[in-house]
Coordinates of C-alpha atoms in Angstrom, one line a residue:
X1 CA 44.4 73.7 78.7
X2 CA 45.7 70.1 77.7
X3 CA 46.2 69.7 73.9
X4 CA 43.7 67.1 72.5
X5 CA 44.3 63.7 73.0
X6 CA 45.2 62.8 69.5
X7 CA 47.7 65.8 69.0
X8 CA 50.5 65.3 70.6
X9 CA 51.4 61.9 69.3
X10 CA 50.7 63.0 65.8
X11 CA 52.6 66.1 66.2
X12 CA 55.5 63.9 67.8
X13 CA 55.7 61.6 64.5
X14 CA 55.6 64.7 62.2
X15 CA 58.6 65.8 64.1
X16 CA 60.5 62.7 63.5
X17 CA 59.5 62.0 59.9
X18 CA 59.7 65.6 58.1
X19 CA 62.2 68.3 59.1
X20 CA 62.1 71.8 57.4
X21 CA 65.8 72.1 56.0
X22 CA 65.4 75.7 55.2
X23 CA 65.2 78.8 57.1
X24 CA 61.3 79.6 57.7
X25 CA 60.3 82.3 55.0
X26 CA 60.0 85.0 56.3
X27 CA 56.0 85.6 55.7
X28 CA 55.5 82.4 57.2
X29 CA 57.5 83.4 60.2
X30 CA 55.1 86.7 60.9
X31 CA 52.2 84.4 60.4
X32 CA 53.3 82.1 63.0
X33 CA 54.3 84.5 65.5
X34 CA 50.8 86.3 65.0
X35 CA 49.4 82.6 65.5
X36 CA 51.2 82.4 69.0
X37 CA 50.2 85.9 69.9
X38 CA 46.6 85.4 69.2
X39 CA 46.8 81.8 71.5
X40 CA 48.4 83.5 74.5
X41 CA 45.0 85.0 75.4
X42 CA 43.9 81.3 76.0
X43 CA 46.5 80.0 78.0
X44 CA 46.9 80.3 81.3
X45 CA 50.5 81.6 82.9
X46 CA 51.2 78.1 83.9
X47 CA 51.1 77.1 80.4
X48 CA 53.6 79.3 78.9
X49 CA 57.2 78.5 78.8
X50 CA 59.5 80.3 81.0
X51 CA 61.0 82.7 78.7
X52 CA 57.6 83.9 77.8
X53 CA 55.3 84.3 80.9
X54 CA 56.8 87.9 81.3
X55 CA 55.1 88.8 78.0
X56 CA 51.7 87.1 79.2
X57 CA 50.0 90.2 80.0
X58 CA 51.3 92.3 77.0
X59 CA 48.2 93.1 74.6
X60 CA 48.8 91.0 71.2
X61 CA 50.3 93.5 69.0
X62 CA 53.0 94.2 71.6
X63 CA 53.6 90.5 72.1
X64 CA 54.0 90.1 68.5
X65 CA 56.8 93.5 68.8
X66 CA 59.1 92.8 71.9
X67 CA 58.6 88.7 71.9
X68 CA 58.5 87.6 68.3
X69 CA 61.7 85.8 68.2
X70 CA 61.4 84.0 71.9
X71 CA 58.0 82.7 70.5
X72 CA 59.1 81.6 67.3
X73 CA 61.9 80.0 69.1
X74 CA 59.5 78.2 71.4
X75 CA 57.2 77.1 69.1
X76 CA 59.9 75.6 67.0
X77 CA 61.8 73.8 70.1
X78 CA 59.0 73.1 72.5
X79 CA 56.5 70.2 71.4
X80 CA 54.2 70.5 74.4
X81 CA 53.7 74.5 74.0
X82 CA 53.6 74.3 70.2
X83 CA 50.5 71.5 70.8
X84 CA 48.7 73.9 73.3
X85 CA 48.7 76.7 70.0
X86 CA 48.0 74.3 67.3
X87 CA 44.4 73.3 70.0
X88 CA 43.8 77.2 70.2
X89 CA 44.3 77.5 66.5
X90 CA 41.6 74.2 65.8
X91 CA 38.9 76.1 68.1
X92 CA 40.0 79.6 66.2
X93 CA 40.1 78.1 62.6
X94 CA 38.1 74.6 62.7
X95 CA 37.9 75.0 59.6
X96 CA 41.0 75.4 57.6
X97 CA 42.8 73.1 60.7
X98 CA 39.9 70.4 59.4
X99 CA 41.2 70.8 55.9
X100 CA 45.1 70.8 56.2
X101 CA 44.9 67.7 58.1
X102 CA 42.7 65.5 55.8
X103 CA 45.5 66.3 53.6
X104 CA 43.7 68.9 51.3
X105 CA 43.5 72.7 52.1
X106 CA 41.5 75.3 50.8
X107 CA 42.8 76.7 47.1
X108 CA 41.4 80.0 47.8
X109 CA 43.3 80.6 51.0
X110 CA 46.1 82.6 51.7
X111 CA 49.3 80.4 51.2
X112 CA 50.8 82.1 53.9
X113 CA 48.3 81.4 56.5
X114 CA 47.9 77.8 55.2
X115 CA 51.9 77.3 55.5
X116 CA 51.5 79.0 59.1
X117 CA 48.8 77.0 60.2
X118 CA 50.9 73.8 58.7
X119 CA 53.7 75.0 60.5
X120 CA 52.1 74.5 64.0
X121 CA 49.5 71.9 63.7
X122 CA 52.3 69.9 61.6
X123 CA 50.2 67.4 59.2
X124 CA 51.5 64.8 57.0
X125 CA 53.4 67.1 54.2
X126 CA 53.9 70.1 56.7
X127 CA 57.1 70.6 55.4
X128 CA 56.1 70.6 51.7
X129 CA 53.5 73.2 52.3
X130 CA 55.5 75.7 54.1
X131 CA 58.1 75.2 51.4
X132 CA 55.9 75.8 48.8
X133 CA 54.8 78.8 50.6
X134 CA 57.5 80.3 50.5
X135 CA 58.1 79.8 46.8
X136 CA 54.7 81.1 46.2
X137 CA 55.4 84.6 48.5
X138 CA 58.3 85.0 46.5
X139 CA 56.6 84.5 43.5
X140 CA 54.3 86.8 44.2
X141 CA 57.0 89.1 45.2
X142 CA 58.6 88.8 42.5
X143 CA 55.3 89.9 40.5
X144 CA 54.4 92.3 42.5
X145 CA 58.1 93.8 42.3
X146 CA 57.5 93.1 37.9
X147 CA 53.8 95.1 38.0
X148 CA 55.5 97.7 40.0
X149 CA 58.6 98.2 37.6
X150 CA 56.5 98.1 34.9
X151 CA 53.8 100.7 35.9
X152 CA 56.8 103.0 36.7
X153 CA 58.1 102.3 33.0
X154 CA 54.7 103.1 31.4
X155 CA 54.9 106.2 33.7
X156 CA 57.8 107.1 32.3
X157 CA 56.9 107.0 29.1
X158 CA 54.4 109.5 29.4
X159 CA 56.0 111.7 30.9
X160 CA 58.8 111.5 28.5
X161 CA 56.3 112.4 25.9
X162 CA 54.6 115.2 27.9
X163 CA 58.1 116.6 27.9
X164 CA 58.5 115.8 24.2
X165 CA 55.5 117.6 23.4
X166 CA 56.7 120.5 25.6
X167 CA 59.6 120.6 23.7
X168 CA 58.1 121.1 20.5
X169 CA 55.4 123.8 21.0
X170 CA 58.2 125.5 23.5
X171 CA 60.6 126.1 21.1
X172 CA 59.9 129.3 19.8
X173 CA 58.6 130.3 22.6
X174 CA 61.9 129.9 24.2
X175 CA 63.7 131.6 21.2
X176 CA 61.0 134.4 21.8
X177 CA 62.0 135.1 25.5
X178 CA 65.7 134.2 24.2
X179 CA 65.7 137.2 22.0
X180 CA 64.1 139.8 24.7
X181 CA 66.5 138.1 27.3
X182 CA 69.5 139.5 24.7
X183 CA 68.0 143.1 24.6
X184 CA 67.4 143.0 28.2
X185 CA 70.9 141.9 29.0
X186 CA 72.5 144.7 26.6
X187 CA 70.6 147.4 28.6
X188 CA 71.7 145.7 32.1
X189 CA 75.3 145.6 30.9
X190 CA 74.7 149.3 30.3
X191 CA 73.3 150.1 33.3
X192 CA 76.1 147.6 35.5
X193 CA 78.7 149.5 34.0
X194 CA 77.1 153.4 35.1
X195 CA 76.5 151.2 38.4
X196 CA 80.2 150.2 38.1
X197 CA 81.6 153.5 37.9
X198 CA 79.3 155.0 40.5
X199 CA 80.7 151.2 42.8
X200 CA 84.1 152.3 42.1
X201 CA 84.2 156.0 43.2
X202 CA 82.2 155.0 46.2
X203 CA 84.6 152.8 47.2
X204 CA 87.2 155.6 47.1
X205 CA 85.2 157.7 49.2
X206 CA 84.6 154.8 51.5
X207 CA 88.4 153.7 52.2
X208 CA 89.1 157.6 52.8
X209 CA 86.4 157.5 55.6
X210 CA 88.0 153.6 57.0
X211 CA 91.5 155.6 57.0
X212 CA 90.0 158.5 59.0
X213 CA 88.1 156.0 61.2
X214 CA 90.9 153.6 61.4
X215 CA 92.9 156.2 62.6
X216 CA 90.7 157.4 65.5
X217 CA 90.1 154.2 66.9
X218 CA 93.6 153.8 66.9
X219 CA 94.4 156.7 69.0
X220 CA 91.4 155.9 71.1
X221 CA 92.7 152.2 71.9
X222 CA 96.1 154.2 72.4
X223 CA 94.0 156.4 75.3
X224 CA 92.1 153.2 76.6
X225 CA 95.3 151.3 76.9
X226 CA 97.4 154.1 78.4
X227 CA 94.3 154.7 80.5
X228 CA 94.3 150.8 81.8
X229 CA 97.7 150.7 82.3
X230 CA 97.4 153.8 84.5
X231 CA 94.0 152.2 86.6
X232 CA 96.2 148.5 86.9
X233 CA 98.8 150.7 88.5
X234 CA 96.7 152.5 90.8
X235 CA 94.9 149.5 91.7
X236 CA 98.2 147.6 92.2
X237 CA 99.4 150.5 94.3
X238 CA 95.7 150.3 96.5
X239 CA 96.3 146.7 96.6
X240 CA 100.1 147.3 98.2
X241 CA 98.7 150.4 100.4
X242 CA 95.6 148.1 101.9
X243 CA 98.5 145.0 102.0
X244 CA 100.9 146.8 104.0
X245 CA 98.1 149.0 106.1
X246 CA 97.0 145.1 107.0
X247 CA 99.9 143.9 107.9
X248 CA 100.9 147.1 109.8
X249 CA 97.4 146.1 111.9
X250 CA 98.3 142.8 112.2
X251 CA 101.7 143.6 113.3
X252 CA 100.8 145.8 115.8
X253 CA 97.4 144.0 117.2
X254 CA 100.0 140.8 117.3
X255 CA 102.1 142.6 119.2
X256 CA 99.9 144.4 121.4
X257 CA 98.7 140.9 122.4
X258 CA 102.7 139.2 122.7
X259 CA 103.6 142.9 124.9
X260 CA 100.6 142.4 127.0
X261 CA 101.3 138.5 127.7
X262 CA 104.7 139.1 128.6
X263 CA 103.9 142.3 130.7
X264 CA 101.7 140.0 132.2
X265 CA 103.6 137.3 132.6
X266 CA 106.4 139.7 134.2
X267 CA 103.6 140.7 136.8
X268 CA 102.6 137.5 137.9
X269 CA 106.1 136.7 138.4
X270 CA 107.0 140.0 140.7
X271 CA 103.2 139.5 142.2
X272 CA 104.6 135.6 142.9
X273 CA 108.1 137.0 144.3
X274 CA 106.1 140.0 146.6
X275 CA 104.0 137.1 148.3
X276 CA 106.9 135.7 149.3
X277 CA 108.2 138.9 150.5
X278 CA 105.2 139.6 151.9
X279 CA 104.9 136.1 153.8
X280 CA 108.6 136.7 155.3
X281 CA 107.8 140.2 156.1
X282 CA 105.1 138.9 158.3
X283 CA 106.9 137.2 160.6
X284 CA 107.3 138.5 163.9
X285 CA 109.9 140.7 165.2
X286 CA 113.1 139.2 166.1
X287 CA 116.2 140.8 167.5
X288 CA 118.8 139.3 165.3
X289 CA 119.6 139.4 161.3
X290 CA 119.2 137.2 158.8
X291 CA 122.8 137.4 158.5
X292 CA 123.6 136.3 161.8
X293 CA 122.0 133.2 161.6
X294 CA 124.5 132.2 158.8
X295 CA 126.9 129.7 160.2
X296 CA 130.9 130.5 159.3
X297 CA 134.2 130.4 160.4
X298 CA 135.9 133.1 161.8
X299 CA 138.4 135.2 160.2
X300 CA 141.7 134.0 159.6
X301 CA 140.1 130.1 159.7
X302 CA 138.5 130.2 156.9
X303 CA 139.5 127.4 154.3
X304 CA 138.7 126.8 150.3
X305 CA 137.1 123.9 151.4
X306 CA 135.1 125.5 154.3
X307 CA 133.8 128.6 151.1
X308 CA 133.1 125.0 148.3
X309 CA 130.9 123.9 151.0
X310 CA 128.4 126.5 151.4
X311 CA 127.1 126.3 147.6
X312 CA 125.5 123.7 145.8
X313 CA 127.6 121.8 143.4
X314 CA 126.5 122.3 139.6
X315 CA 126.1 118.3 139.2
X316 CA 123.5 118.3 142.3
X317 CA 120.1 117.7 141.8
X318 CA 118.9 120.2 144.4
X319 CA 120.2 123.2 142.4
X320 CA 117.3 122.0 140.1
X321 CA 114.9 122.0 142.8
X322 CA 115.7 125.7 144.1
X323 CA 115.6 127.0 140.4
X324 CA 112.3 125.8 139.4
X325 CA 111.0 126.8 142.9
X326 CA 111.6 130.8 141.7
X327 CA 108.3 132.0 141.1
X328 CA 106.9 131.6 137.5
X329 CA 109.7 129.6 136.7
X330 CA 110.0 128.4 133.3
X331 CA 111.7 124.5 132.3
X332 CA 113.2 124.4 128.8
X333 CA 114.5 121.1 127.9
X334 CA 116.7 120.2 124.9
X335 CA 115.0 116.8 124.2
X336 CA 117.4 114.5 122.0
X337 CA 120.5 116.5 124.1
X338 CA 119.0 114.9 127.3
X339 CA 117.9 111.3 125.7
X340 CA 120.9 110.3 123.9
X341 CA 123.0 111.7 126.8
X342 CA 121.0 109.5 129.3
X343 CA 120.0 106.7 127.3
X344 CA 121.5 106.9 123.5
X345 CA 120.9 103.3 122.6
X346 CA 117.1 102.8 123.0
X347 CA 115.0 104.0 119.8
X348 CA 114.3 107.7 119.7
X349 CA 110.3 106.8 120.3
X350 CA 111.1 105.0 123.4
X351 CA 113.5 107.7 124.1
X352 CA 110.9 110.9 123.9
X353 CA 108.2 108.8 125.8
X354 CA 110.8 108.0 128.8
X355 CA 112.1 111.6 129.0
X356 CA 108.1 113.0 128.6
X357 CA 107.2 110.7 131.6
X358 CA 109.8 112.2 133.7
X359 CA 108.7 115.7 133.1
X360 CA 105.2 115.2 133.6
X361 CA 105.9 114.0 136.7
X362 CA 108.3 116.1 137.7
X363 CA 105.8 119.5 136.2
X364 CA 103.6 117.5 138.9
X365 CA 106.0 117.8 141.9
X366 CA 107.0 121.6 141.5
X367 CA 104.1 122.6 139.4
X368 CA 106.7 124.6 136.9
X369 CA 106.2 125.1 133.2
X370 CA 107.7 123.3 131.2
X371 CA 108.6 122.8 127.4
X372 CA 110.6 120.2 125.8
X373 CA 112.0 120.5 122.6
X374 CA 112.6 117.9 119.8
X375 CA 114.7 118.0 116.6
X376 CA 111.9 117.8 113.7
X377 CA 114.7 117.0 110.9
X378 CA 115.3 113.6 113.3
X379 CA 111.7 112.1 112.5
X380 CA 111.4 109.9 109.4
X381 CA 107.3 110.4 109.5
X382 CA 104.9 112.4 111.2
X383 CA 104.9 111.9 115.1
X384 CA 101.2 110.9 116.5
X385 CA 102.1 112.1 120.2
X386 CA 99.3 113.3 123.3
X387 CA 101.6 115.6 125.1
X388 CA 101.8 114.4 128.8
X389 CA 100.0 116.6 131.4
X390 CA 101.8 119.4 132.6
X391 CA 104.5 119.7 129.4
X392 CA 104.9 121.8 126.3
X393 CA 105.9 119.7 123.6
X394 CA 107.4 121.1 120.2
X395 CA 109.0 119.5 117.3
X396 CA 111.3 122.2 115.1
X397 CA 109.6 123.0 111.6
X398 CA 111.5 122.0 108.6
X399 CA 114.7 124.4 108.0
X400 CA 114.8 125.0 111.3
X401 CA 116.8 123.5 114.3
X402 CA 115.8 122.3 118.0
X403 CA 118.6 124.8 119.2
X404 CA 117.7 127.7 117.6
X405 CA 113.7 127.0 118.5
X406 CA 115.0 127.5 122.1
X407 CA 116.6 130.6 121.6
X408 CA 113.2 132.0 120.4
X409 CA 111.1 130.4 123.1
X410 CA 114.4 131.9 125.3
X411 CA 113.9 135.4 123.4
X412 CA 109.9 135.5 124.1
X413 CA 110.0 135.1 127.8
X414 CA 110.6 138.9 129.4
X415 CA 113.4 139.9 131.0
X416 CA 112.8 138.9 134.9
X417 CA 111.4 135.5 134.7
X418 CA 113.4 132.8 135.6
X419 CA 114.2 130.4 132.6
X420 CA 116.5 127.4 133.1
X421 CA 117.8 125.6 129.9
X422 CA 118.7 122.5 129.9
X423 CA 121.4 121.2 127.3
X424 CA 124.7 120.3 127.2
X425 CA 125.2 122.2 124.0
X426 CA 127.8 124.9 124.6
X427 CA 126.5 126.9 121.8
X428 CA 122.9 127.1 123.2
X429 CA 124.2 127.1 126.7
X430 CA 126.0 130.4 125.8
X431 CA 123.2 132.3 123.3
X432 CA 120.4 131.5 126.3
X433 CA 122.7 133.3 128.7
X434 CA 123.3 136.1 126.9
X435 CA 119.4 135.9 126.5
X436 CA 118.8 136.5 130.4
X437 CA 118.3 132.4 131.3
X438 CA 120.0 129.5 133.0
X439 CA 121.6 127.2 131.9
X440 CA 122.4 123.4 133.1
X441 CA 123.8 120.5 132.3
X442 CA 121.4 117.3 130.8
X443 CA 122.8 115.3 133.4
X444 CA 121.7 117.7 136.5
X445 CA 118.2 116.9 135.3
X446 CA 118.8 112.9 134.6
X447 CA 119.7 113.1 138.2
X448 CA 116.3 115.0 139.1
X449 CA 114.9 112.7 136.9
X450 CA 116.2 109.5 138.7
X451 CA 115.4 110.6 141.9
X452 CA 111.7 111.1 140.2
X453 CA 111.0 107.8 139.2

């Protein structure tokens, strides 16, 4: 709803010619903000400034709670909103809105509503009104504070007379009860000091009994103690018993399990060598011997040359072949021994990934097993690596060397399977052929390996 034609320019002059140039009193202030309230039920949502159309369906009393300042504030800085209240507060109060703006309101009104009402509507001498208001509620305050200080003064009074009169007529009374007090107190003191004496061999008797009772419990805590002690080493003792009965099952189910693999392992490998037995005793009868079929010279020609030719040299790549074609045969590879005796300048990554791809293709051609092993103390982080197909790979923990993991992978195997080692280490070469394996030089396999790719 549009404020009334003649409003808004009259309100716009009362701006410009009076401006209040004190803080609103604070009576006027509720006054106004019940105002506003009251005028929101008129008004559509359209109507309302921004900041207050979240309040416009809050009931008035909890408008006037949660949005008393944002009204005030918009009322005070928004002409066109404050016009829309002062038309609600004309149809709500034609009368007293008639009378402040012919310049003369009502004497028997509430200056507080009248300086509200002149607050919003804002007719000539708005300012003077709600200034004068405000004198007048602190008048009245100040009265009201007077009448209340002096009502509590004349209450006072009478009481302090009451308590003079109870004074007066008291006094002998008191000196009456004063007096019995006295006798009374003399035959307490009497009786407290019988009570006293009684007190006083009681507490004899009672310490006697604390020392007899002090004493049990302390031999009893002795007894529970001792008896704890003795239970925490019984349990410890259980604890060690079931530990080492544990361990003893661990032991021997682990190796159980590591006798049975390698018993296994052993069979497979005699069951692999008694095929081929088995093949070659298959063949069909022949009239001469293996051993005449063996070309050599005759006695008395033979030379050191002639004996030199009939093995296989230690640096040819076949002796590899005829090694890992022993049934169950087992590779183990010395990794960095092999890499940086091939190919010591490239990184070690590139290194590991060039050897690996040899192996796996090599594990492909004779269909061996095979395990490489790597130094762990050479890796300066964790290695992400998918072992290739066909190879073991194994990285030495910390504390532990590449070498001496081959001597246990060496040690595991049982005694009968072929194992060839390959490292140029003397050391290793040595403990894995006291150990029951091969060994061979790194470059007999960089040869196989060549011949690989």
């Amino acid at each position: 709803m549009e404020p009334a034609s003649g409003a808004e320019p009259a309100d716009a002059a009362g701006d410009a010619a009076e401006v209040l140039d004190r803080p609103l009193p604070e009576g006027v202030r509720r006054r106004v903000v019940a105002l506003v309230s009251d005028a929101f039920g008129g008004l559509t949502v359209a109507d309302l400034p921004a900041q207050l159309r979240q309040y416009a369906r809050f009931t008035p009393t909890r408008r006037a709670k949660f949005a008393g300042n944002a009204m005030a504030t918009a009322v005070e800085s928004d002409p066109v909103f404050r016009g829309r209240v002062a038309e609600k507060l004309r149809e709500a109060q034609a009368g007293l809105a008639a009378a402040l703006e012919s310049g003369a309101p009502p004497a028997a009104a509430d200056p507080l509503d009248v300086a509200a009402a002149a607050y919003v509507l804002r007719p000539a001498g708005w300012v003077k009104l709600v200034a004068a208001a405000g004198e007048e509620a602190q008048r009245a305050d100040a009265e009201r504070v007077d009448e209340e200080a002096r009502r509590e003064m004349e209450r006072l009074r009478e009481e302090l007379a009451h308590v003079r009169e109870l004074q007066r007529t008291g006094v002998d009374q008191v000196r009456a009860e004063l007096e019995a007090a006295r006798k009374e107190a003399e035959s307490l003191q009497r009786k407290l000091r019988s009570a006293l004496s009684d007190v006083k061999r009681g507490d004899a008797a009672l310490r006697k009994i604390n020392a007899e009772v002090d004493g049990i419990r302390a031999e009893a805590a002795s007894q529970v103690t001792t008896a704890e002690s003795e239970t925490r080493r019984l349990k410890s003792r259980l604890a060690e018993v079931e530990s080492a009965l544990e361990t003893s099952r661990r032991a021997t189910r682990e190796g159980r399990s590591i006798e049975d693999m390698r018993l296994r392992l052993l069979l497979d490998t005699v069951l692999d060598a008694a095929a081929g037995l088995r093949r070659e005793l298959a063949l069909p009868p022949v009239s001469t011997r293996p051993a005449d079929t063996v070309e050599a010279v005759e006695p008395g020609r033979m030379t050191p040359k002639d004996i030199a030719a009939r093995a296989l040299s230690e640096t040819d790549p076949a002796l590899l072949d005829q090694l890992l074609a022993l049934p169950q045969a087992h590779l183990v590879v010395d990794g960095y021994n092999v890499t940086k005796t091939g190919y010591p300048t490239m990184p070690l990554e590139k290194q590991r990934l060039r050897l690996l791809g040899g192996l796996s293709m090599l594990a492909a051609q004779t269909g061996a097993e095979m395990t490489c092993v790597f130094d762990g103390a050479e890796l300066a982080a964790p290695v992400l690596l998918a072992p290739p197909r066909g190879v073991r790979v194994l990285f030495s923990k910390a504390g532990v060397t590449a070498d001496e993991l081959i001597r246990q992978l060496v040690r595991a195997e049982p005694a009968g399977r072929p194992v060839v080692v390959v490292s140029t280490d003397r050391e290793v070469a040595d403990g894995v052929a006291k150990a029951g394996a091969r060994p061979v030089a790194s470059a007999l396999l960089l040869k196989r390996l060549s011949r690989v790719s």
